[in-house]
XYZ file of C-alpha atoms in Angstrom:
302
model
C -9.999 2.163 12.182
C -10.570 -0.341 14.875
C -14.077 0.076 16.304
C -14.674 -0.305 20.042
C -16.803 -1.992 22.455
C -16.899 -5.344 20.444
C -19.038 -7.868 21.750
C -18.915 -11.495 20.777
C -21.721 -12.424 18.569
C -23.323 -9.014 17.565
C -22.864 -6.590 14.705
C -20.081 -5.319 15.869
C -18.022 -8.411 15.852
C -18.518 -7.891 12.124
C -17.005 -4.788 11.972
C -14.114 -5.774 13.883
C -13.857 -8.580 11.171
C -13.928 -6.580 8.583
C -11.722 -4.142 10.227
C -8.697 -6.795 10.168
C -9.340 -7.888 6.523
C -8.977 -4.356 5.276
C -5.493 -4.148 7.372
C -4.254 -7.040 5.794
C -2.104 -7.489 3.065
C -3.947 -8.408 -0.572
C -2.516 -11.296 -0.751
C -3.365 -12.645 3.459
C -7.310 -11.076 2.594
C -8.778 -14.181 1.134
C -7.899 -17.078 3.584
C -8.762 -14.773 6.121
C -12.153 -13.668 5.000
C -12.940 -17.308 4.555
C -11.780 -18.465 8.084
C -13.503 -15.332 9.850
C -16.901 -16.377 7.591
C -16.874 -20.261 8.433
C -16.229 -19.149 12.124
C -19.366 -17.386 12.341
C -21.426 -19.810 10.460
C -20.407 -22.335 12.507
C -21.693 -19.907 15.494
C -24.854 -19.674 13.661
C -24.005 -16.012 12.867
C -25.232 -16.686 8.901
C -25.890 -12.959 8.232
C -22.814 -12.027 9.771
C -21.073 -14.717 7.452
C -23.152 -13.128 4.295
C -21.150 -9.717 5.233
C -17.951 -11.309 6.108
C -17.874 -13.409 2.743
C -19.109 -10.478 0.740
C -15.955 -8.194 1.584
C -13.664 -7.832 -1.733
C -9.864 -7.599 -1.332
C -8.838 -4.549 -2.135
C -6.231 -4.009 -4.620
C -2.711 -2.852 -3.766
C -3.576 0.775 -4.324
C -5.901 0.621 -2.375
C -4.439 -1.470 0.558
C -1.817 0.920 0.776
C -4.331 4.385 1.074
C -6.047 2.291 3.887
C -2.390 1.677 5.761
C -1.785 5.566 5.339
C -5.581 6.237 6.802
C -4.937 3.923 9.682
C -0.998 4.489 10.203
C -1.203 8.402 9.373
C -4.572 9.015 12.186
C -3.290 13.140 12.418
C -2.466 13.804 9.037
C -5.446 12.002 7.778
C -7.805 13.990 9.596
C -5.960 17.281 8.458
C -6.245 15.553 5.113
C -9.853 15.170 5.615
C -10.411 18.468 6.582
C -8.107 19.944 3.307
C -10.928 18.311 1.510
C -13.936 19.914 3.265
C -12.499 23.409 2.731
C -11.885 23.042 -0.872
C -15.423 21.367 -1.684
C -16.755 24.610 -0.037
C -14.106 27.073 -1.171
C -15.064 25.861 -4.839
C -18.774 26.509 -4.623
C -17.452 30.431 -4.768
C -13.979 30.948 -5.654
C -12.479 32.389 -8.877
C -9.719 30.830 -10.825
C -7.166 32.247 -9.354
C -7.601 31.313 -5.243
C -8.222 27.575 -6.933
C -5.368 27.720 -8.697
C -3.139 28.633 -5.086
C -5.127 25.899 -3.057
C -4.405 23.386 -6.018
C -0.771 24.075 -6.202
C -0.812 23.254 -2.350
C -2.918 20.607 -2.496
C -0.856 18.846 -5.220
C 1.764 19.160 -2.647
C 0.170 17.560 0.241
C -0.905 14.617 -2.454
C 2.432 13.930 -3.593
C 3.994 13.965 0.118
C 1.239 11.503 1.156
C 1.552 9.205 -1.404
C 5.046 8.895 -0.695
C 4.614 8.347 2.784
C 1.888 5.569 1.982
C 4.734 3.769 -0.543
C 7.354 4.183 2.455
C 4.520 2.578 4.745
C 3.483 -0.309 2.246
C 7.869 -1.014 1.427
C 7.879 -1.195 5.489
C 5.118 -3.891 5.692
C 7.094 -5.603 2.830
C 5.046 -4.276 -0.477
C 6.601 -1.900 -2.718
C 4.451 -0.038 -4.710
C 5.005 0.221 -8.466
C 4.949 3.536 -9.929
C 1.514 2.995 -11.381
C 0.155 1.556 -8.343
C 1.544 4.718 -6.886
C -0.409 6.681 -9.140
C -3.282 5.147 -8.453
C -2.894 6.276 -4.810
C -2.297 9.416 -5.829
C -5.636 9.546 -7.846
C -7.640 7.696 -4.835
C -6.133 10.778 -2.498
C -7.323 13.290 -4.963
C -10.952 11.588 -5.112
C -10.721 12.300 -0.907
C -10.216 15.375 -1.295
C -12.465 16.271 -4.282
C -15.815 13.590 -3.215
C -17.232 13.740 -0.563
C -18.468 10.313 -0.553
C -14.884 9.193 -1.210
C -14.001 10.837 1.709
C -16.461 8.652 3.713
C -15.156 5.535 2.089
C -11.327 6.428 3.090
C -12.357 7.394 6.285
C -13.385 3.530 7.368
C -10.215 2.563 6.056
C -12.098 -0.239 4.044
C -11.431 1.297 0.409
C -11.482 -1.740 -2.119
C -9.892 -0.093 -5.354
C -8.450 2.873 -6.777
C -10.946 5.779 -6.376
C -11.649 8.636 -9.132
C -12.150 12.182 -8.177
C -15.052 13.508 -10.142
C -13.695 15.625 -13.253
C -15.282 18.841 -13.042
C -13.988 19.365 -9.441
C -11.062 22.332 -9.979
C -8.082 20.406 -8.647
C -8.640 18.290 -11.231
C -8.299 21.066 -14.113
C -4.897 21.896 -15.692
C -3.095 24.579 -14.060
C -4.628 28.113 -15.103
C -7.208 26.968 -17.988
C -10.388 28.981 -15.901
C -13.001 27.338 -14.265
C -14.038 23.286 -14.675
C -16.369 22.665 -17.050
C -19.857 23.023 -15.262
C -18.851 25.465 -12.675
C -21.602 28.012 -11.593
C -22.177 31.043 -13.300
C -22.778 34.085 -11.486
C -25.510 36.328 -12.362
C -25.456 39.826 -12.052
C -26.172 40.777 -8.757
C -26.228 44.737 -6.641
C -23.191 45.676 -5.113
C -24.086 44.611 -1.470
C -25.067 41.529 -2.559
C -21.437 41.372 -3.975
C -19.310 42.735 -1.045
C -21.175 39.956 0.970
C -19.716 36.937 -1.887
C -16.574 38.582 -1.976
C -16.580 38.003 1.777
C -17.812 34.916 1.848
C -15.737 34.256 -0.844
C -12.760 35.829 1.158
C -13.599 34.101 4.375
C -13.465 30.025 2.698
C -10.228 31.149 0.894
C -9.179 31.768 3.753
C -10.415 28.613 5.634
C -8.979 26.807 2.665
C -5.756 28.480 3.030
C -5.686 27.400 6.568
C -6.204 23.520 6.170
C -3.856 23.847 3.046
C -0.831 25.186 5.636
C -2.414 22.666 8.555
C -1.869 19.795 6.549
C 1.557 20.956 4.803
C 3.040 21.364 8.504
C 1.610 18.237 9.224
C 3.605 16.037 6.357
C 6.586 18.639 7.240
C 6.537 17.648 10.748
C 5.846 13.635 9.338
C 9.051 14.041 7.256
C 11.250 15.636 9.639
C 9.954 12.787 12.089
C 10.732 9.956 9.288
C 13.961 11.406 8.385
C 14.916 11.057 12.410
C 13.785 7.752 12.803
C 15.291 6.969 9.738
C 19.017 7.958 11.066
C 17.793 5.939 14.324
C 17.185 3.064 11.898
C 20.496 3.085 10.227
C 22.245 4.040 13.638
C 21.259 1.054 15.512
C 21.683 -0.959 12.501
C 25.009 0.156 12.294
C 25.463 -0.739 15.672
C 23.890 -4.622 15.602
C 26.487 -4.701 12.571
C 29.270 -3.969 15.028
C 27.432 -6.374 17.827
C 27.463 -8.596 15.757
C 30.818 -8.327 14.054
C 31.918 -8.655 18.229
C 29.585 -11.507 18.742
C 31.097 -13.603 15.922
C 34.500 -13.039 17.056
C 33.740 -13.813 20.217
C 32.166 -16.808 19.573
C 34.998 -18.002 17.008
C 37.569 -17.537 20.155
C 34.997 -19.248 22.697
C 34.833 -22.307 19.840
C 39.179 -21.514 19.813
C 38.921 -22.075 23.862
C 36.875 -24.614 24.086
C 38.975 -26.931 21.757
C 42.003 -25.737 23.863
C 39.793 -27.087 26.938
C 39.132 -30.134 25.233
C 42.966 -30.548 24.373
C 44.189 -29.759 28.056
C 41.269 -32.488 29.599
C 42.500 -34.775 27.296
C 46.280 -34.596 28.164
C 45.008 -33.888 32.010
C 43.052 -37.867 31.684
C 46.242 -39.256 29.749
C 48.490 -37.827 32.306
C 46.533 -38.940 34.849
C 46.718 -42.271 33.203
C 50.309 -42.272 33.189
C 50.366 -41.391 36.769
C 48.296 -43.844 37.491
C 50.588 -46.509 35.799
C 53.874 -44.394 37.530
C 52.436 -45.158 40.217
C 51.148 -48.799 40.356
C 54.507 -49.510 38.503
C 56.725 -48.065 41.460
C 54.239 -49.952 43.592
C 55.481 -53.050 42.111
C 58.977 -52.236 42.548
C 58.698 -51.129 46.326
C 57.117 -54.545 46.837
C 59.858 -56.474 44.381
C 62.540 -54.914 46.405
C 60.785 -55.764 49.862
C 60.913 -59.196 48.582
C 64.191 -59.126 47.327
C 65.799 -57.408 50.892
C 63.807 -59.927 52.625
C 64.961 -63.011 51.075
C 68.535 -61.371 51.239
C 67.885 -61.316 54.725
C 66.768 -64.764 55.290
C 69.787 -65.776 52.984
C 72.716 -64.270 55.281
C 70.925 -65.585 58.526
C 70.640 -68.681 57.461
C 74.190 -68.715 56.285
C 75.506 -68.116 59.951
């Protein structure tokens, strides 16, 4: 998440830094964050250098949730949002409406994390399946913390993140509430129309970022799969290119040869010709000579 209005020299310079390390590879991060900190010490920027040189390379997990953040801006923010409505829906919601918005958002997990190993294989890092995992458990810390949310949000996560356990996405699949869930007291019966309501009304905004984000990685795969058949269509087609190309080429290497035959018999031809010609140039002179002398011969014979 590139910030703007950078300025050389001022705090912001530092962010831009620091925004470049984090889209790096692991294994680039180092020898970058070293250049980036002697350049501004040698600018006599030495807090900014104390920042710079403090950053920690974040593991592959965690590189590859930052790519999805910054490569994924739309479905992130949908994402983002998923997690606000559950953090409020669970303050309220029975078992059952958490149980529907976990089922969806194990859904949206597991289509992210895929997209953030197809992302990371792109840039030339396949994930491992437990580095996979551990982007899966970073995404469910998003949605579930909302200080984890912050952190993902820069794009500068540094390792796998944990979601906290008593959050309900985290608890098995129809076992009740998480451990240390609020209690309700008894309360009148207005007083409980108005929380099933309330309760009502963040199911349904829960429900709503739950589908928002689903369409979103829907629309993301459809998208994928398309470029995807672009992908193997034009490779398919530089395989032909270049199929013609190298054929080509092997018959301009035939013709040139041929070239470099017919120049060579054109110069020895022209060779010969050349001593055709000086050779019937002798004999036209020889015979001049010989007709003359014949000639000088029978007249002086008379």
């Amino acid at each position: 998440m590139r910030r703007k209005g950078v300025r050389d020299g001022g705090d912001e310079d530092v962010e831009a830094v620091l925004d470049e390390l984090y889209a790096l590879p692991p294994s680039a991060f180092v020898t970058r964050r070293e250049e980036r900190a002697a350049a501004a010490r040698t600018a006599g920027r030495a807090d900014d250098a104390r920042r710079i040189h403090a950053a920690r390379r974040p593991t592959l997990a965690a590189w590859a949730a930052n790519l999805l953040r910054r490569s994924r801006p739309d479905e992130a923010e949908r994402f983002l949002e998923l997690g606000r409505a559950l953090r409020e829906a669970h303050a309220t919601l029975d078992p059952s409406g958490m149980k529907e918005l976990s089922a969806q958002r194990r859904r949206i997990v597991s289509a992210l994390s895929r997209q953030a190993a197809e992302l990371a294989r792109d840039a030339g890092h396949p994930l491992s399946e437990p580095v996979r995992r551990d982007v899966e458990t970073t995404l469910r810390a998003v949605l579930a913390d909302p200080e984890a949310a912050g952190l993902w949000t820069t794009g500068r996560v540094e390792s796998a993140l944990t979601p906290p356990s008593g959050f309900p996405a985290e608890t098995a699949e129809g076992s009740g509430p998480a451990r240390g869930a609020p209690r309700h007291r008894p309360v009148t019966a207005g007083k409980r129309d108005r929380l099933a309501e309330q309760r009502a009304k963040r199911l349904a905004r829960a429900r709503e970022a739950a589908r928002a984000a689903e369409e979103e990685v829907r629309a993301r795969r459809v998208e994928r799969e398309d470029t995807a058949a672009s992908l193997a269509a034009a490779r398919e087609r530089r395989r032909e290119t270049g199929e013609r190309v190298s054929a080509l080429e092997a018959q301009l290497r035939e013709e040139r040869a041929a070239l470099e035959r017919a120049e060579r018999e054109q110069r020895e031809a022209e060779q010969r010709d050349r001593t055709a010609a000086d050779a019937l140039d002798r004999a036209r002179r020889e015979a001049d000579e010989a007709a003359a002398e014949a000639e000088r011969a029978e007249q002086g014979a008379r």
